[in-house]
Short mmCIF file of C-alpha atoms and ligand atoms in Angstrom, two decimals:
data_model
loop_
_atom_site.label_atom_id
_atom_site.label_comp_id
_atom_site.label_asym_id
_atom_site.label_seq_id
_atom_site.Cartn_x
_atom_site.Cartn_y
_atom_site.Cartn_z
CA MET A 38 35.12 -15.97 -18.42
CA GLY A 39 31.82 -16.98 -16.93
CA MET A 40 28.39 -15.98 -18.16
CA PHE A 41 27.75 -13.81 -14.99
CA GLN A 42 30.06 -11.10 -13.69
CA ARG A 43 29.65 -8.90 -10.90
CA ASP A 44 28.86 -5.24 -11.71
CA THR A 45 29.72 -2.99 -8.96
CA GLU A 46 30.03 0.52 -10.93
CA ILE A 47 26.52 1.94 -9.64
CA TYR A 48 25.58 0.19 -6.32
CA LYS A 49 27.63 -0.20 -3.18
CA ASN A 50 24.67 -1.90 -1.52
CA ARG A 51 21.53 -2.04 -3.60
CA ASP A 52 19.65 -3.75 -0.87
CA ALA A 53 19.53 -0.62 1.13
CA LEU A 54 16.81 0.70 -1.30
CA ARG A 55 14.73 -2.34 -0.71
CA GLU A 56 11.56 -2.36 1.53
CA ASP A 57 12.93 -4.79 4.09
CA TYR A 58 16.01 -2.81 4.90
CA GLN A 59 15.83 -1.30 8.28
CA PRO A 60 17.73 2.24 8.55
CA ASP A 61 19.52 2.99 11.78
CA GLU A 62 17.64 6.27 12.05
CA LEU A 63 14.21 7.26 10.78
CA VAL A 64 14.29 10.65 9.28
CA GLY A 65 11.54 13.14 8.65
CA ARG A 66 9.10 11.66 11.12
CA ASP A 67 10.14 13.31 14.18
CA GLU A 68 6.86 14.86 15.49
CA GLU A 69 4.95 11.50 14.94
CA LEU A 70 7.51 9.33 16.46
CA ALA A 71 7.56 11.66 19.48
CA ARG A 72 3.86 11.16 19.99
CA TYR A 73 4.29 7.32 19.48
CA LYS A 74 7.08 7.33 22.12
CA THR A 75 4.72 9.00 24.51
CA ALA A 76 2.13 6.38 23.93
CA LEU A 77 4.79 3.65 24.69
CA GLN A 78 6.04 5.26 27.76
CA PRO A 79 4.02 3.38 30.32
CA VAL A 80 5.82 0.33 29.44
CA ILE A 81 9.15 1.60 30.65
CA ASN A 82 7.19 2.74 33.77
CA GLY A 83 6.14 -0.65 34.40
CA GLU A 84 2.48 0.24 33.97
CA GLN A 85 -0.22 -1.41 31.80
CA PRO A 86 0.70 -0.35 28.13
CA ASN A 87 -1.81 1.52 26.03
CA ASN A 88 -3.66 0.00 23.26
CA ILE A 89 -2.61 1.97 20.16
CA PHE A 90 -4.23 2.56 16.85
CA LEU A 91 -1.68 3.64 14.20
CA TYR A 92 -3.23 4.62 10.72
CA GLY A 93 -1.96 6.34 7.65
CA LYS A 94 -1.67 5.78 3.82
CA THR A 95 0.73 3.16 2.31
CA GLY A 96 4.29 3.81 2.56
CA VAL A 97 4.37 6.55 5.26
CA GLY A 98 6.60 4.53 7.67
CA LYS A 99 3.84 3.01 9.90
CA THR A 100 5.83 -0.41 10.01
CA ALA A 101 9.40 1.08 9.89
CA GLY A 102 8.38 3.48 12.66
CA THR A 103 6.83 0.79 14.74
CA ARG A 104 9.85 -1.42 14.33
CA PHE A 105 12.29 1.39 15.08
CA LEU A 106 10.60 2.35 18.38
CA LEU A 107 10.03 -1.06 19.65
CA ASP A 108 13.75 -1.96 19.02
CA HIS A 109 14.72 0.86 21.11
CA LEU A 110 11.90 0.07 23.73
CA SER A 111 13.21 -3.43 24.21
CA GLU A 112 16.75 -2.51 24.34
CA ASP A 113 16.11 0.16 26.99
CA ALA A 114 13.59 -2.02 28.87
CA ALA A 115 16.30 -4.61 29.36
CA GLN A 116 18.14 -2.08 31.54
CA TYR A 117 15.32 -2.34 34.07
CA ASP A 118 15.33 -5.51 36.23
CA ASP A 119 11.70 -5.23 36.93
CA ILE A 120 10.55 -5.08 33.35
CA GLU A 121 10.10 -8.25 31.31
CA LEU A 122 9.04 -7.20 27.89
CA THR A 123 8.16 -9.53 25.15
CA ILE A 124 7.12 -8.11 21.67
CA LYS A 125 5.41 -10.14 18.92
CA ILE A 126 4.80 -8.69 15.45
CA LEU A 127 2.10 -10.33 13.19
CA ASN A 128 1.22 -9.23 9.79
CA CYS A 129 -2.43 -10.02 9.18
CA ASP A 130 -2.19 -10.09 5.32
CA GLY A 131 -3.81 -13.26 4.34
CA LEU A 132 -5.47 -13.92 7.72
CA SER A 133 -8.91 -13.07 7.77
CA SER A 134 -10.40 -14.48 10.88
CA SER A 135 -9.93 -14.08 14.67
CA TYR A 136 -9.42 -17.99 14.70
CA GLN A 137 -6.50 -17.62 12.35
CA ILE A 138 -4.90 -14.79 14.30
CA ALA A 139 -5.20 -16.73 17.50
CA THR A 140 -3.56 -19.81 16.22
CA ARG A 141 -0.59 -17.91 14.63
CA LEU A 142 -0.23 -16.08 17.89
CA VAL A 143 -0.06 -19.13 19.89
CA ASN A 144 2.55 -20.44 17.71
CA LYS A 145 4.54 -17.22 17.88
CA PHE A 146 4.92 -17.91 21.69
CA ARG A 147 5.91 -21.52 21.17
CA ASP A 148 8.93 -23.04 19.91
CA ASP A 149 9.19 -24.88 16.52
CA SER A 150 8.86 -28.38 18.11
CA ASN A 151 5.50 -27.35 19.80
CA GLN A 152 3.52 -25.68 17.10
CA ILE A 153 -0.25 -26.10 16.91
CA SER A 154 -2.16 -27.14 13.67
CA THR A 155 -3.88 -23.83 12.28
CA THR A 156 -7.15 -25.78 11.78
CA GLY A 157 -9.44 -28.18 13.57
CA TYR A 158 -9.75 -26.67 17.19
CA PRO A 159 -12.97 -25.08 18.64
CA ARG A 160 -12.31 -21.37 18.89
CA ALA A 161 -12.59 -21.28 22.71
CA THR A 162 -9.72 -23.84 23.01
CA VAL A 163 -7.40 -21.82 20.83
CA TYR A 164 -8.23 -18.78 22.99
CA ASP A 165 -7.51 -20.71 26.11
CA MET A 166 -4.15 -21.77 24.68
CA LEU A 167 -3.37 -18.17 24.02
CA TRP A 168 -4.23 -16.87 27.48
CA SER A 169 -1.96 -19.49 28.97
CA GLU A 170 0.94 -18.60 26.55
CA LEU A 171 0.60 -15.16 27.43
CA ASP A 172 0.20 -15.57 31.14
CA GLU A 173 3.30 -18.03 30.89
CA CYS A 174 5.39 -15.04 29.62
CA ARG A 175 4.50 -12.75 32.62
CA GLY A 176 5.70 -9.33 32.48
CA THR A 177 4.49 -6.99 29.70
CA ILE A 178 3.62 -8.19 26.33
CA ILE A 179 3.17 -5.94 23.18
CA ILE A 180 1.40 -7.61 20.23
CA VAL A 181 1.61 -5.73 16.91
CA LEU A 182 -1.14 -6.54 14.45
CA ASP A 183 0.19 -5.04 11.18
CA GLU A 184 -2.53 -4.68 8.41
CA VAL A 185 -5.09 -5.30 11.09
CA ASP A 186 -7.98 -4.42 8.68
CA HIS A 187 -7.76 -7.79 7.05
CA ILE A 188 -9.48 -9.35 9.99
CA GLU A 189 -12.96 -9.67 9.15
CA ASP A 190 -14.53 -10.49 12.54
CA ASP A 191 -14.17 -8.44 15.94
CA SER A 192 -13.71 -11.21 18.32
CA ILE A 193 -9.96 -11.30 18.74
CA LEU A 194 -9.81 -7.43 18.69
CA TYR A 195 -12.31 -7.26 21.62
CA GLN A 196 -10.76 -10.13 23.58
CA LEU A 197 -7.04 -9.33 23.42
CA PRO A 198 -7.19 -5.76 24.89
CA ARG A 199 -9.72 -6.96 27.61
CA ALA A 200 -8.09 -10.24 28.37
CA ARG A 201 -6.84 -8.96 31.81
CA ALA A 202 -10.11 -7.18 32.74
CA ASN A 203 -12.01 -10.48 31.69
CA GLY A 204 -10.01 -12.38 33.97
CA ASN A 205 -8.22 -14.36 31.36
CA LEU A 206 -4.80 -13.18 32.50
CA SER A 207 -3.50 -12.86 35.79
CA ASN A 208 0.40 -12.42 35.39
CA ALA A 209 0.80 -10.53 31.94
CA LYS A 210 -0.01 -6.97 31.13
CA ILE A 211 -0.81 -6.89 27.42
CA GLY A 212 -0.82 -3.91 25.06
CA ILE A 213 -2.03 -4.15 21.35
CA ILE A 214 -0.77 -1.93 18.45
CA GLY A 215 -3.06 -2.14 15.50
CA ILE A 216 -1.74 -0.68 12.25
CA SER A 217 -3.97 -0.15 9.16
CA ASN A 218 -3.99 2.02 5.95
CA ASP A 219 -7.66 1.53 5.65
CA PHE A 220 -9.27 4.66 7.08
CA SER A 221 -12.73 3.25 7.07
CA PHE A 222 -11.66 0.09 9.25
CA ARG A 223 -11.52 2.29 12.33
CA ASP A 224 -15.06 3.89 11.70
CA ASN A 225 -16.60 0.38 11.10
CA LEU A 226 -15.49 -1.16 14.26
CA SER A 227 -18.01 -1.75 16.87
CA PRO A 228 -18.18 0.84 19.74
CA LYS A 229 -16.95 -1.73 22.42
CA VAL A 230 -13.83 -2.68 20.15
CA LYS A 231 -13.21 0.67 19.24
CA SER A 232 -13.00 2.09 22.77
CA SER A 233 -10.54 -0.44 23.84
CA LEU A 234 -8.40 -0.96 20.68
CA CYS A 235 -8.15 2.68 19.86
CA GLU A 236 -7.19 4.08 23.35
CA GLU A 237 -4.38 6.00 21.77
CA GLU A 238 -4.82 6.92 18.17
CA LEU A 239 -1.94 8.05 16.02
CA GLN A 240 -1.90 9.23 12.35
CA PHE A 241 1.07 9.24 10.09
CA PRO A 242 0.48 11.84 7.32
CA ALA A 243 1.85 11.42 3.75
CA TYR A 244 5.52 12.64 3.20
CA ASN A 245 6.07 15.97 1.55
CA ALA A 246 8.94 16.60 -0.83
CA GLU A 247 11.23 17.96 2.10
CA GLU A 248 10.73 14.70 4.13
CA LEU A 249 11.18 12.46 1.01
CA ILE A 250 14.46 14.13 0.31
CA GLN A 251 15.66 13.28 3.78
CA ILE A 252 14.69 9.63 3.33
CA LEU A 253 15.90 9.27 -0.14
CA SER A 254 19.39 10.99 0.63
CA GLN A 255 19.85 8.75 3.65
CA ARG A 256 19.36 5.55 1.62
CA ALA A 257 21.11 6.75 -1.41
CA GLU A 258 24.29 7.21 0.68
CA VAL A 259 24.28 3.51 1.70
CA ALA A 260 23.26 2.38 -1.66
CA PHE A 261 25.07 3.96 -4.24
CA HIS A 262 28.92 4.64 -4.75
CA ASP A 263 30.18 8.27 -4.34
CA ASP A 264 29.35 10.58 -7.28
CA VAL A 265 26.90 8.27 -9.12
CA ILE A 266 23.91 10.23 -8.23
CA SER A 267 23.70 13.61 -10.31
CA ASP A 268 22.65 16.93 -8.72
CA GLY A 269 18.90 17.13 -8.71
CA VAL A 270 18.22 13.43 -8.95
CA ILE A 271 17.12 12.85 -5.39
CA GLN A 272 15.03 16.19 -5.57
CA LEU A 273 13.22 14.91 -8.71
CA CYS A 274 12.39 11.40 -7.13
CA ALA A 275 11.03 13.19 -4.04
CA ALA A 276 9.05 15.82 -6.18
CA TYR A 277 7.38 12.95 -7.97
CA GLY A 278 6.78 10.98 -4.86
CA ALA A 279 5.35 14.01 -3.09
CA LYS A 280 2.90 14.76 -6.07
CA ASP A 281 1.80 11.06 -6.31
CA ALA A 282 0.95 9.92 -2.87
CA GLY A 283 3.74 10.95 -0.47
CA ASP A 284 4.68 7.19 -0.27
CA ALA A 285 8.33 6.64 0.59
CA ARG A 286 8.23 3.17 -0.79
CA GLN A 287 7.21 4.40 -4.24
CA SER A 288 9.95 7.05 -4.22
CA LEU A 289 12.66 4.47 -3.07
CA ASP A 290 11.44 2.16 -5.88
CA LEU A 291 11.70 4.92 -8.27
CA LEU A 292 15.39 5.80 -7.42
CA MET A 293 16.33 1.90 -7.56
CA LYS A 294 14.61 1.64 -10.89
CA ALA A 295 16.66 4.72 -12.20
CA GLY A 296 19.71 3.04 -10.73
CA ASP A 297 19.01 -0.26 -12.46
CA ILE A 298 18.51 1.39 -15.77
CA ALA A 299 21.86 3.14 -15.36
CA ARG A 300 23.36 -0.20 -14.48
CA ASP A 301 21.74 -2.07 -17.61
CA ASN A 302 22.90 0.88 -19.75
CA GLU A 303 26.33 0.42 -18.27
CA THR A 304 26.44 4.09 -17.67
CA ASP A 305 28.30 5.42 -14.57
CA ALA A 306 25.64 7.91 -13.34
CA VAL A 307 22.10 8.25 -12.32
CA THR A 308 20.74 11.21 -14.04
CA ASP A 309 17.43 13.21 -14.21
CA GLU A 310 16.72 11.63 -17.57
CA LEU A 311 16.88 8.14 -16.28
CA VAL A 312 14.53 9.05 -13.36
CA ARG A 313 11.89 10.23 -16.06
CA GLU A 314 12.58 6.84 -17.92
CA ALA A 315 12.13 4.88 -14.74
CA ARG A 316 8.97 6.81 -13.81
CA ASP A 317 7.57 5.98 -17.18
CA GLU A 318 8.49 2.36 -16.93
CA LEU A 319 7.04 2.03 -13.48
CA GLU A 320 3.85 3.74 -14.50
CA ARG A 321 3.44 1.75 -17.59
CA GLY A 322 3.69 -1.27 -15.11
CA ARG A 323 1.20 -0.06 -12.69
CA ILE A 324 -1.37 0.83 -15.49
CA ARG A 325 -0.75 -2.52 -17.16
CA GLU A 326 -1.38 -4.26 -13.89
CA GLY A 327 -4.33 -2.25 -13.04
CA ILE A 328 -5.85 -2.73 -16.46
CA SER A 329 -5.22 -6.46 -16.72
CA GLY A 330 -7.34 -7.01 -13.49
CA LEU A 331 -10.32 -5.66 -15.15
CA THR A 332 -13.14 -7.76 -16.70
CA GLN A 333 -13.89 -7.24 -20.50
CA HIS A 334 -16.81 -4.74 -19.76
CA GLY A 335 -14.05 -2.70 -17.75
CA HIS A 336 -11.89 -2.62 -20.83
CA LEU A 337 -14.70 -1.65 -22.95
CA VAL A 338 -15.66 1.35 -20.72
CA LEU A 339 -11.98 2.45 -20.54
CA TYR A 340 -11.76 2.23 -24.34
CA ALA A 341 -14.86 4.33 -24.64
CA VAL A 342 -13.57 7.04 -22.11
CA LEU A 343 -10.17 6.98 -24.12
CA THR A 344 -11.56 7.64 -27.42
CA LEU A 345 -13.80 10.41 -25.97
CA GLU A 346 -10.77 11.99 -24.37
CA ARG A 347 -9.03 11.86 -27.80
CA GLN A 348 -12.02 13.97 -29.16
CA ASP A 349 -11.95 16.50 -26.52
CA LYS A 350 -15.37 15.31 -25.16
CA THR A 351 -14.30 14.91 -21.64
CA PRO A 352 -15.14 15.44 -18.91
CA ALA A 353 -18.02 13.30 -19.82
CA ARG A 354 -21.02 12.09 -17.95
CA SER A 355 -21.86 8.51 -17.80
CA ARG A 356 -24.86 8.90 -20.08
CA ASP A 357 -22.51 10.48 -22.83
CA ILE A 358 -20.07 7.70 -22.45
CA ARG A 359 -22.79 4.97 -22.65
CA PRO A 360 -23.49 5.14 -26.28
CA ARG A 361 -19.77 4.70 -27.17
CA TYR A 362 -19.49 1.79 -24.67
CA THR A 363 -22.75 0.26 -26.17
CA SER A 364 -21.45 0.19 -29.58
CA PHE A 365 -18.12 -1.19 -28.49
CA ALA A 366 -19.84 -3.95 -26.75
CA GLU A 367 -22.08 -4.86 -29.82
CA GLN A 368 -19.02 -4.81 -32.05
CA VAL A 369 -17.48 -7.50 -30.02
CA GLY A 370 -20.89 -9.39 -29.73
CA VAL A 371 -21.53 -8.93 -25.86
CA ASP A 372 -24.65 -7.41 -24.27
CA PRO A 373 -23.91 -3.99 -23.02
CA LEU A 374 -24.52 -3.78 -19.19
CA VAL A 375 -27.42 -1.81 -17.68
CA PRO A 376 -26.30 1.89 -16.93
CA ARG A 377 -25.81 1.28 -13.19
CA ARG A 378 -23.47 -1.59 -13.75
CA MET A 379 -21.54 0.35 -16.44
CA ARG A 380 -21.19 3.17 -13.68
CA ASP A 381 -19.74 0.62 -11.27
CA HIS A 382 -17.05 0.24 -13.84
CA LEU A 383 -16.55 3.86 -13.98
CA GLY A 384 -16.13 3.91 -10.20
CA GLU A 385 -13.67 0.98 -10.24
CA LEU A 386 -11.51 2.71 -12.99
CA SER A 387 -11.44 5.99 -10.99
CA MET A 388 -10.50 4.09 -7.83
CA LEU A 389 -7.68 2.66 -9.68
CA GLY A 390 -6.60 6.13 -10.57
CA ILE A 391 -6.82 5.31 -14.38
CA ILE A 392 -9.62 7.98 -14.85
CA SER A 393 -10.78 10.83 -12.62
CA ALA A 394 -14.36 11.42 -11.35
CA VAL A 395 -15.43 14.90 -10.58
CA GLU A 396 -18.81 15.35 -8.66
CA ARG A 397 -20.95 18.02 -9.96
CA ASN A 398 -24.38 19.83 -8.85
CA GLU A 399 -27.13 20.00 -11.18
CA GLY A 400 -28.27 23.60 -10.72
CA ARG A 401 -30.95 24.85 -8.27
CA ARG A 402 -32.83 21.57 -8.45
CA GLY A 403 -30.05 19.78 -6.64
CA GLY A 404 -28.96 16.23 -7.55
CA THR A 405 -25.33 15.41 -8.27
CA TYR A 406 -23.71 13.60 -11.03
CA ARG A 407 -20.18 12.66 -11.97
CA GLU A 408 -17.94 13.73 -14.89
CA TYR A 409 -15.03 11.40 -16.09
CA SER A 410 -11.87 12.04 -17.89
CA LEU A 411 -8.83 9.92 -18.60
CA ASP A 412 -6.28 10.63 -15.83
CA MET A 413 -3.34 8.93 -17.28
CA ASP A 414 -1.15 9.08 -20.31
CA ILE A 415 -3.09 8.22 -23.34
CA ASN A 416 -0.40 6.11 -25.08
CA MET A 417 0.33 4.13 -22.00
CA VAL A 418 -3.39 3.26 -21.50
CA LEU A 419 -3.83 2.38 -25.22
CA GLU A 420 -0.79 0.15 -25.03
CA ALA A 421 -2.40 -1.83 -22.07
CA LEU A 422 -5.59 -1.95 -24.06
CA GLU A 423 -4.07 -3.47 -27.00
CA GLU A 424 -6.24 -6.59 -26.89
CA THR A 425 -9.55 -4.67 -26.63
CA VAL A 426 -8.65 -2.49 -29.50
CA SER A 427 -7.89 -5.42 -31.68
CA GLU A 428 -11.19 -7.03 -30.68
CA VAL A 429 -13.36 -3.96 -31.13
CA GLY A 430 -11.49 -2.30 -34.06
CA ILE A 431 -9.52 0.89 -34.15
CA HIS A 432 -11.81 3.91 -33.37
CA GLU A 433 -11.21 6.77 -35.89
CA SER A 434 -9.98 8.95 -33.01
CA ILE A 435 -7.03 6.93 -32.23
CA GLU A 436 -6.06 6.08 -35.74
CA GLU A 437 -2.98 8.42 -35.68
CA LEU A 438 -1.92 6.94 -32.36
CA VAL A 439 -1.74 3.34 -33.44
CA ASP A 440 1.50 2.04 -34.99
CA HIS A 441 0.30 1.07 -38.48
CA GLU A 442 3.09 -1.49 -38.78
CA LYS A 443 1.43 -3.22 -35.73
CA THR A 444 -2.04 -2.37 -37.04
CA LEU A 445 -1.80 -4.91 -40.06
CA SER A 446 -0.43 -7.81 -37.89
CA GLU A 447 -1.83 -7.33 -34.57
CA TYR A 448 -4.86 -4.92 -34.41
CA SER A 449 -6.65 -6.21 -37.37
N1 ATP B 69 10.98 8.02 7.94
C1 ATP B 69 11.63 7.08 7.31
N2 ATP B 69 13.05 7.12 7.17
C2 ATP B 69 13.58 6.22 6.34
N3 ATP B 69 12.97 5.08 5.65
C3 ATP B 69 11.56 5.19 5.64
C4 ATP B 69 10.86 6.18 6.34
N4 ATP B 69 9.62 6.02 6.25
C5 ATP B 69 9.37 4.87 5.44
N5 ATP B 69 10.49 4.57 5.07
C6 ATP B 69 10.79 3.27 4.17
O1 ATP B 69 9.88 3.23 3.16
C7 ATP B 69 9.44 2.07 3.02
C8 ATP B 69 7.93 1.81 3.38
O2 ATP B 69 7.71 2.13 4.75
P1 ATP B 69 6.67 1.27 5.74
O3 ATP B 69 6.68 -0.22 5.37
O4 ATP B 69 6.97 1.49 7.13
O5 ATP B 69 5.42 2.03 5.22
P2 ATP B 69 4.02 1.60 5.87
O6 ATP B 69 3.27 2.98 6.25
O7 ATP B 69 3.99 0.62 6.93
O8 ATP B 69 3.18 1.05 4.62
P3 ATP B 69 1.98 -0.03 4.35
O9 ATP B 69 0.71 0.53 4.96
O10 ATP B 69 1.98 -0.21 2.83
O11 ATP B 69 2.48 -1.26 5.14
C9 ATP B 69 10.28 1.02 3.92
O12 ATP B 69 11.18 0.74 3.13
C10 ATP B 69 10.78 2.06 4.99
O13 ATP B 69 11.98 1.57 5.50
#
């Protein structure tokens, strides 16, 4: 027998839980899709399409909803002889300038043998190439710029929606769909870009538990064999998902992780217990990843908050965290940061969701300050801080938590 054998007890089609799987129907998003459909209606009428700006937090179906509607739109448009519809989707992740966007777009309209180099042309030349590609297409063109907030300069976002008004296009009608999960992006656009790019604004809210149940049930039916999912598993994944961020991707990942653990354990059912185990494992991974990206001072600040948390001294103000942080810094032989810089680290930690920050008012005299506490499981954070603990030494507050077998070899 070979080293690898197929296991098919749990999954019928595991790929159905993956991000790139496109379900035939989108569930739990009816109202938003109805509004989106209305915004796209001019295309079928042969009119100038709207420019649409779609925003919402991560994993709320922006990309899936866009693909779903555009697939239908292009299928339905094919039935009208007088509509020639071209749709191009570009993900702007990794592309930071208008120049890069323009070259990628030119290449999207060209075949493989005719691609342009993505560097070396003056910007005006690339724009001219783009206008001629677009005009050659004729008809209606929809360009989707997913993760549009990665573009750091406005130029293309101004030029594209206005290409026809500015006389750069005569044959093609163009509509832009910008997608973003960065709420501040829209607000920071210059007024002239905002008014053209955000003609129609759509917002996708986070999913609630009911909606996540619909999404997870739909995928589970395709992904798992009958009777593998125990009662209540979908509800539990959805409840966690709704509590965390209402992110469908995160909930699907949780269900898949639970399925993977069942498969690894060679059991034949995915149970509540496995979902809890999966959640712990995913959370641990997220914490570890977040913490590993911090600098040494970030680690020391976090270690200080953690020990204060253990001593019930949280929520704590930054001036109360400072002495502990300073002594830890001295213990490892580095100069402590000035208070302002230390607060920046507290801010970063709270942005990552590792600690929480609550704003308070200072009595009648006004002035606000923040109080910080640990916002994650103390043991998980401690595990991720292992190296820092070994450098600084074990603080008395965590002695009980530290595995003493480990202490001798790793922490000392
Ligand atoms: N209503 C839905 N029905 C079925 N599956 C969905 C639905 N919404 C989201 N999903 C699934 O959840 C995952 C994440 O969705 P999607 O990529 O559309 O999120 P997004 O809002 O574009 O997130 P991001 O901003 O991170 O790109 C995908 O696998 C998608 O198929």
